[in-house]
Coordinates of C-alpha atoms and ligand atoms in Angstrom, one line a residue:
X930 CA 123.5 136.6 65.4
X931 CA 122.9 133.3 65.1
X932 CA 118.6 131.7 65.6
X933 CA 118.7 128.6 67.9
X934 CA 117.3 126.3 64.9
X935 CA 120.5 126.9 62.9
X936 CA 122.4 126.7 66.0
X937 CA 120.8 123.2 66.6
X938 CA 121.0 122.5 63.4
X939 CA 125.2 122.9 63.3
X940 CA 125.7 121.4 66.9
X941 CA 123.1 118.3 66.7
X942 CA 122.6 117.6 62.8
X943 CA 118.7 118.6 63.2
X944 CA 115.9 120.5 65.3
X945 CA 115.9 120.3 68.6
X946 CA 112.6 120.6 71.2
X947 CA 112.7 121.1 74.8
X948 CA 111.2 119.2 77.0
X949 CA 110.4 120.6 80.0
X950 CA 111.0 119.2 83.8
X951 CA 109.6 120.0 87.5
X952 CA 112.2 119.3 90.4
X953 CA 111.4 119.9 93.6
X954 CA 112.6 123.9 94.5
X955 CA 111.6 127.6 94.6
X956 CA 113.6 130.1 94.6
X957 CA 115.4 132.5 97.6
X958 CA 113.0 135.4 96.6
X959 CA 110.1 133.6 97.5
X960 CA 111.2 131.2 100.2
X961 CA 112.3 134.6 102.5
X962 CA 115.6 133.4 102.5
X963 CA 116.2 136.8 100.3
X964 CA 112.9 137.6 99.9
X965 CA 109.0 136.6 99.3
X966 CA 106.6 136.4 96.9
X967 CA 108.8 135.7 93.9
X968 CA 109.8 138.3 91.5
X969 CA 106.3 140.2 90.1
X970 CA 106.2 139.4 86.9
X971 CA 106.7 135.7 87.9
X972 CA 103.6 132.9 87.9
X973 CA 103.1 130.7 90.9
X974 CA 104.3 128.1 89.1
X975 CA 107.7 130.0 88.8
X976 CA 107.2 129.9 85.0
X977 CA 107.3 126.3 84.7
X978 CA 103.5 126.0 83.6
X979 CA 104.5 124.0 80.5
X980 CA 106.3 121.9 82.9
X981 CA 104.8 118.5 84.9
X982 CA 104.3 118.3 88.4
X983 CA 107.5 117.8 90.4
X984 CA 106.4 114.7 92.1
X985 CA 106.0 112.6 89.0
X986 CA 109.2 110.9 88.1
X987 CA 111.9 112.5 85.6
X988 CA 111.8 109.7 82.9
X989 CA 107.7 110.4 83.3
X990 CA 108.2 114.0 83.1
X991 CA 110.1 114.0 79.8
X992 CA 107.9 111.0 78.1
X993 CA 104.9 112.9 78.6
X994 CA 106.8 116.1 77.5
X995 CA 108.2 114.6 74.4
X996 CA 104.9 112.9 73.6
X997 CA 103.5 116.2 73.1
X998 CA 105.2 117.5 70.5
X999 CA 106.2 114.4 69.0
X1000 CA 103.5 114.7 66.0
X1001 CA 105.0 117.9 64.9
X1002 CA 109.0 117.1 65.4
X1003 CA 109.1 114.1 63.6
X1004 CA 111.3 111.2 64.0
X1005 CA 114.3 113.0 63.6
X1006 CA 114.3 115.8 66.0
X1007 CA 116.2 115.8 69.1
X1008 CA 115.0 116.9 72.6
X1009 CA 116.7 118.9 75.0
X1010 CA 115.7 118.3 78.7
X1011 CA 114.6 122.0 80.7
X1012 CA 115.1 122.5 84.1
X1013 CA 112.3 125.0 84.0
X1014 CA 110.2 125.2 87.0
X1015 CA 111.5 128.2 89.5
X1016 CA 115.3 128.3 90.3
X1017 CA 116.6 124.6 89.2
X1018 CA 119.9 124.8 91.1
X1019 CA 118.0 126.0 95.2
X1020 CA 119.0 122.5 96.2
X1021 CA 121.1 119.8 97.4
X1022 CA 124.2 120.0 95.0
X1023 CA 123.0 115.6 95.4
X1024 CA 119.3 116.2 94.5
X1025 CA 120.5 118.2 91.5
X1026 CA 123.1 115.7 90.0
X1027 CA 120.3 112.8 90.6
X1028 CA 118.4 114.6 88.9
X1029 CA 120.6 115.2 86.0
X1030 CA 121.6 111.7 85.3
X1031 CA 118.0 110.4 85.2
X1032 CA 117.3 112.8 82.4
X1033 CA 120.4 112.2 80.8
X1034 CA 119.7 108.6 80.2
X1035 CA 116.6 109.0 78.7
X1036 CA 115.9 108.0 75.5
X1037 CA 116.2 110.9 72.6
X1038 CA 117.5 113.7 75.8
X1039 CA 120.9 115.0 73.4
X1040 CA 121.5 118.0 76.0
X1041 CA 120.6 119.5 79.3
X1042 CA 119.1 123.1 80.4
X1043 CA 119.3 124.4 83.8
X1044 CA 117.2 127.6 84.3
X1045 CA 118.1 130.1 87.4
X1046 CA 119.8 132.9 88.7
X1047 CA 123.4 134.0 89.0
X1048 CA 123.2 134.2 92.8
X1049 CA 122.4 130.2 93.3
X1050 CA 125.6 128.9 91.8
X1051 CA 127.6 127.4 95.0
X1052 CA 131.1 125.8 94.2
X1053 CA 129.3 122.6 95.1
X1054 CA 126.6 123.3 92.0
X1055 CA 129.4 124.2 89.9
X1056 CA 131.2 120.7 90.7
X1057 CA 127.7 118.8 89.6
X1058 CA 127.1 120.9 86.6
X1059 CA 130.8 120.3 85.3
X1060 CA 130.5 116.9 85.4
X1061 CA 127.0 117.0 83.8
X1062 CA 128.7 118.7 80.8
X1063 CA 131.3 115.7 80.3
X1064 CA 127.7 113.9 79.9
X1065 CA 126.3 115.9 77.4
X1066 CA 125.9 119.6 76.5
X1067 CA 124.8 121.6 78.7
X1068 CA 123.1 125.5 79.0
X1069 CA 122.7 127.3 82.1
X1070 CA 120.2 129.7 81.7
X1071 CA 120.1 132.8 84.1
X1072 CA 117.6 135.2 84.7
X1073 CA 118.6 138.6 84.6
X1074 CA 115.7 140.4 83.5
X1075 CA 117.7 143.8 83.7
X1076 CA 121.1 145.5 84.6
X1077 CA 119.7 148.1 86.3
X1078 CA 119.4 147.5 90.7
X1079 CA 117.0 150.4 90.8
X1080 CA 114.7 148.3 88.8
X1081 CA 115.6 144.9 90.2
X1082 CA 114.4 146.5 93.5
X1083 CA 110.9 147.2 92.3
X1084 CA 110.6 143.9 90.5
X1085 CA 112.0 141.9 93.3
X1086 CA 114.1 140.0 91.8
X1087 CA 116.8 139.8 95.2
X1088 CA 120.5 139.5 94.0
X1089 CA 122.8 142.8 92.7
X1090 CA 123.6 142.4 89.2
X1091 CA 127.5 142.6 90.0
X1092 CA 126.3 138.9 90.8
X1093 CA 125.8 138.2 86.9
X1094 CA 128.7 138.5 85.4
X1095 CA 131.1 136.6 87.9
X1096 CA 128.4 133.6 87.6
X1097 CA 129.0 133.8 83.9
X1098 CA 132.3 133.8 84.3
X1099 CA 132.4 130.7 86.7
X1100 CA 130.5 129.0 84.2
X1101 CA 132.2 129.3 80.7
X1102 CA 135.3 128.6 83.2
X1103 CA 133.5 125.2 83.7
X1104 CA 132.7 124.9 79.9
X1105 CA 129.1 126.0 80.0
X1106 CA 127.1 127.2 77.5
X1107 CA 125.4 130.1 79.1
X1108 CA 122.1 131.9 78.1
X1109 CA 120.7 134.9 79.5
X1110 CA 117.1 136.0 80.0
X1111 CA 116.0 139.5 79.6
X1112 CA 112.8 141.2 79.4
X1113 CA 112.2 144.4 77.4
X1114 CA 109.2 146.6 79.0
X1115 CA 109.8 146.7 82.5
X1116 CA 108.4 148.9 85.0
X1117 CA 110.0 152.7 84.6
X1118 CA 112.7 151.4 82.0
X1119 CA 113.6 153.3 79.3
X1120 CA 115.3 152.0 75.9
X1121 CA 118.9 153.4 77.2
X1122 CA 118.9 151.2 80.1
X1123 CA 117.4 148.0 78.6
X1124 CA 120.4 148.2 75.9
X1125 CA 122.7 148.8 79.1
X1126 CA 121.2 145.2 80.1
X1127 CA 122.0 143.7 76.8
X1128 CA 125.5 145.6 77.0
X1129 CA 126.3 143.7 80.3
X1130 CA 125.3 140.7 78.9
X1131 CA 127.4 141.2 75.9
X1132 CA 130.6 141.9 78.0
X1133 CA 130.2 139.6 80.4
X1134 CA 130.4 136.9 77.1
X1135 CA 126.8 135.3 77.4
X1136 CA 126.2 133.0 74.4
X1137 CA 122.9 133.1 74.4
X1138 CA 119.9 135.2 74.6
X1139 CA 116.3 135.1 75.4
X1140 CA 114.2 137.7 74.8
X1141 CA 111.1 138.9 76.6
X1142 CA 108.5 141.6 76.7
X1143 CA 107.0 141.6 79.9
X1144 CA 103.8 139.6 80.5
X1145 CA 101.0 140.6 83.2
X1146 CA 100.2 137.2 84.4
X1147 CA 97.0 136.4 86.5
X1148 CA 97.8 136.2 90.6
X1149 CA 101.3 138.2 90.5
X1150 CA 102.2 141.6 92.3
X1151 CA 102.2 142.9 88.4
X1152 CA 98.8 142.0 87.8
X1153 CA 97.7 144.8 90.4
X1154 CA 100.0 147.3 89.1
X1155 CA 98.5 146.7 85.7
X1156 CA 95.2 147.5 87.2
X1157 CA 96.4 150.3 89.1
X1158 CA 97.6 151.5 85.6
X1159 CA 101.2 151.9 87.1
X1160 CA 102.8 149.6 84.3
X1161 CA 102.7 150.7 80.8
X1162 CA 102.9 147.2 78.4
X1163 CA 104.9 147.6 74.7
X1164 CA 102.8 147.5 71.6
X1165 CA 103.8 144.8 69.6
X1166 CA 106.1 147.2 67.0
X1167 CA 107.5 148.3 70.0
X1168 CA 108.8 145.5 71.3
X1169 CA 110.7 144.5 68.3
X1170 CA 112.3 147.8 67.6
X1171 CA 114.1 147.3 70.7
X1172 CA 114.5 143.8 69.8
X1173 CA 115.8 144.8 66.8
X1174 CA 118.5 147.5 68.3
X1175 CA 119.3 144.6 71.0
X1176 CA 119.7 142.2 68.5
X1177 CA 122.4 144.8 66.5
X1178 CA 124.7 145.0 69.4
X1179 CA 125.2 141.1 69.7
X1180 CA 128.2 139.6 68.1
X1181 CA 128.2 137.7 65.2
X1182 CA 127.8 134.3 66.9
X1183 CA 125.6 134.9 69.8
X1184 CA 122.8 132.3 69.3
X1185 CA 118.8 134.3 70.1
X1186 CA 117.0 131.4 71.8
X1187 CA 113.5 133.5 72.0
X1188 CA 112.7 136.7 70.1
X1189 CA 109.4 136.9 72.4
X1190 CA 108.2 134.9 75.2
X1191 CA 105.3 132.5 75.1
X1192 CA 102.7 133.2 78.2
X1193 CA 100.6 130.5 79.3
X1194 CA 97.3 131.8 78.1
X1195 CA 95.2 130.7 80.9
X1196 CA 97.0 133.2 83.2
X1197 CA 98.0 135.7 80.6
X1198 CA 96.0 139.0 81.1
X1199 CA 98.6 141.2 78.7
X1200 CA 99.7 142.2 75.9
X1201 CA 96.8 141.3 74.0
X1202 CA 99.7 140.9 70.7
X1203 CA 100.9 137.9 72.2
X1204 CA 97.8 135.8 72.8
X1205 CA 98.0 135.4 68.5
X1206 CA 100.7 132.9 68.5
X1207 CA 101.0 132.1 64.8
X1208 CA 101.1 135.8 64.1
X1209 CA 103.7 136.7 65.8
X1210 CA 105.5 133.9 64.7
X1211 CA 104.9 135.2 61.2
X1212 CA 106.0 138.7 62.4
X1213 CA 109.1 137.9 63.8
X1214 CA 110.0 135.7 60.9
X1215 CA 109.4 138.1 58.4
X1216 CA 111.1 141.2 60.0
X1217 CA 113.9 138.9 61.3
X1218 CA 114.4 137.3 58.0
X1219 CA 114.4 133.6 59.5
Ligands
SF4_1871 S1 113.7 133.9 90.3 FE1 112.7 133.1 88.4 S2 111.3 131.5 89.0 FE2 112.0 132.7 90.9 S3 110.4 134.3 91.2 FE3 112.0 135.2 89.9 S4 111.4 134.7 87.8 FE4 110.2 133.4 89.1

């Protein structure tokens, strides 16, 4: 296993920070296309609260972005632009590519991240993200969330999972780095079947991971299960044993992205363990030996 600093560190000469963008989309499980209301876990603003608004331009969106963290990365550090907000690739295959060359030639952007799901990757996308890759480097990050359909049903998260691996396939076939998100802790899941999802992930050759337990986030379907006491949330210990087993079963150079997610505490209702940033971070670091 490889952390994503010492992975940035090899592939761009120093640290990298992401800087995250808004485009204009949502995704097929909200739009009733698929389905509505989004996936339960998910914020209305389709986890892209860290992101701007849509509306403002790209070059605007990653200025403001970069000029957040700039006092703590330094000169030196190199900025990856995120294709955050909701499913980046539920659009024109045109919208996207605009899209892609704007942030591409912005000062200090060395790579490209498109977040969304395996079941939004036309031919057409495929075309626009191959030649986005002969800009610069590129990661596709999907959300899986989970192997298992039974609990992709109750989190309503609209595709099979026989979708993920072909869309993994198409996309190391067009030379892309691709990262998957899971989350450890959902609803009726037991250890077996959340190392099942990192097995799938595994075979199917993901290069990346990101990790998450699963956050109760204010105004989501989850929130009201969490209420209803119907959703049991992993201690902190907890989380990172199964971390720690998932972690085991990836190869030697599979890069971990995230070892735990970051909720936007305005929203964030639970676990209570993650609203102490800096001790987690010293948790992880420690028991992770980074
Ligand atoms: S597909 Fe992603 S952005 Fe859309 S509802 Fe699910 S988690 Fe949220």
């Amino acid at each position: 296993m490889i952390t994503a600093n010492n992975y940035y560190r090899n592939v761009f000469g120093h640290k990298m920070y992401k800087a995250s963008i808004s485009l204009n989309v949502t995704c097929p499980n909200r739009d009733g296309s698929k389905g509505s209301g989004g996936c339960i876990f998910c914020s209305e603003g389709g986890s892209g609260e860290f992101a701007s608004h849509f509306e403002e331009p790209i070059k605007e969106q990653i200025e403001k972005a970069v000029s957040q963290v700039r006092n703590k990365a330094g000169n030196d550090a190199g900025y990856i632009a995120y294709f955050q907000s909701f499913t980046s690739t539920y659009c024109s295959p045109c919208y996207l590519e605009k899209a892609l060359v704007e942030a591409s030639s912005c000062e200090k952007i060395e790579a490209v991240s498109v977040a969304t799901r395996p079941d939004c990757l036309s031919d057409e996308i495929i075309e626009v993200l191959k030649r986005q890759v002969e800009r610069m480097p590129l990661f596709v990050e999907l959300g899986l969330q989970t192997a298992s359909d039974k609990t992709a049903g109750l989190i309503n998260r609209c595709y099979k999972t026989e979708e993920y691996p072909k869309a993994v396939a198409r996309l190391k076939d067009a030379g892309i780095n691709v990262i998957t998100h899971i989350i450890f802790g959902l609803p009726g899941e037991t250890k077996a079947m959340m190392m099942d999802t990192v097995r799938l992930c595994v075979d199917s050759g993901s290069d990346g991971y990101k990790f998450t337990c699963l956050y109760v986030l204010k105004n989501t379907p989850l929130e009201k299960l969490f209420f209803e006491n119907k959703v049991e949330i992993l201690e902190m210990e907890e989380y990172f044993d199964i971390v720690e087993d998932a972690v085991r079963m990836l190869p030697d150079n599979a890069v971990v992205h995230r070892f735990t997610g970051d909720g936007p505490k305005k929203i964030l209702i639970a676990p209570e363990w993650t609203k102490n940033k800096r001790q987690v971070i010293n948790y992880v670091n420690r028991r992770f030996g980074l």
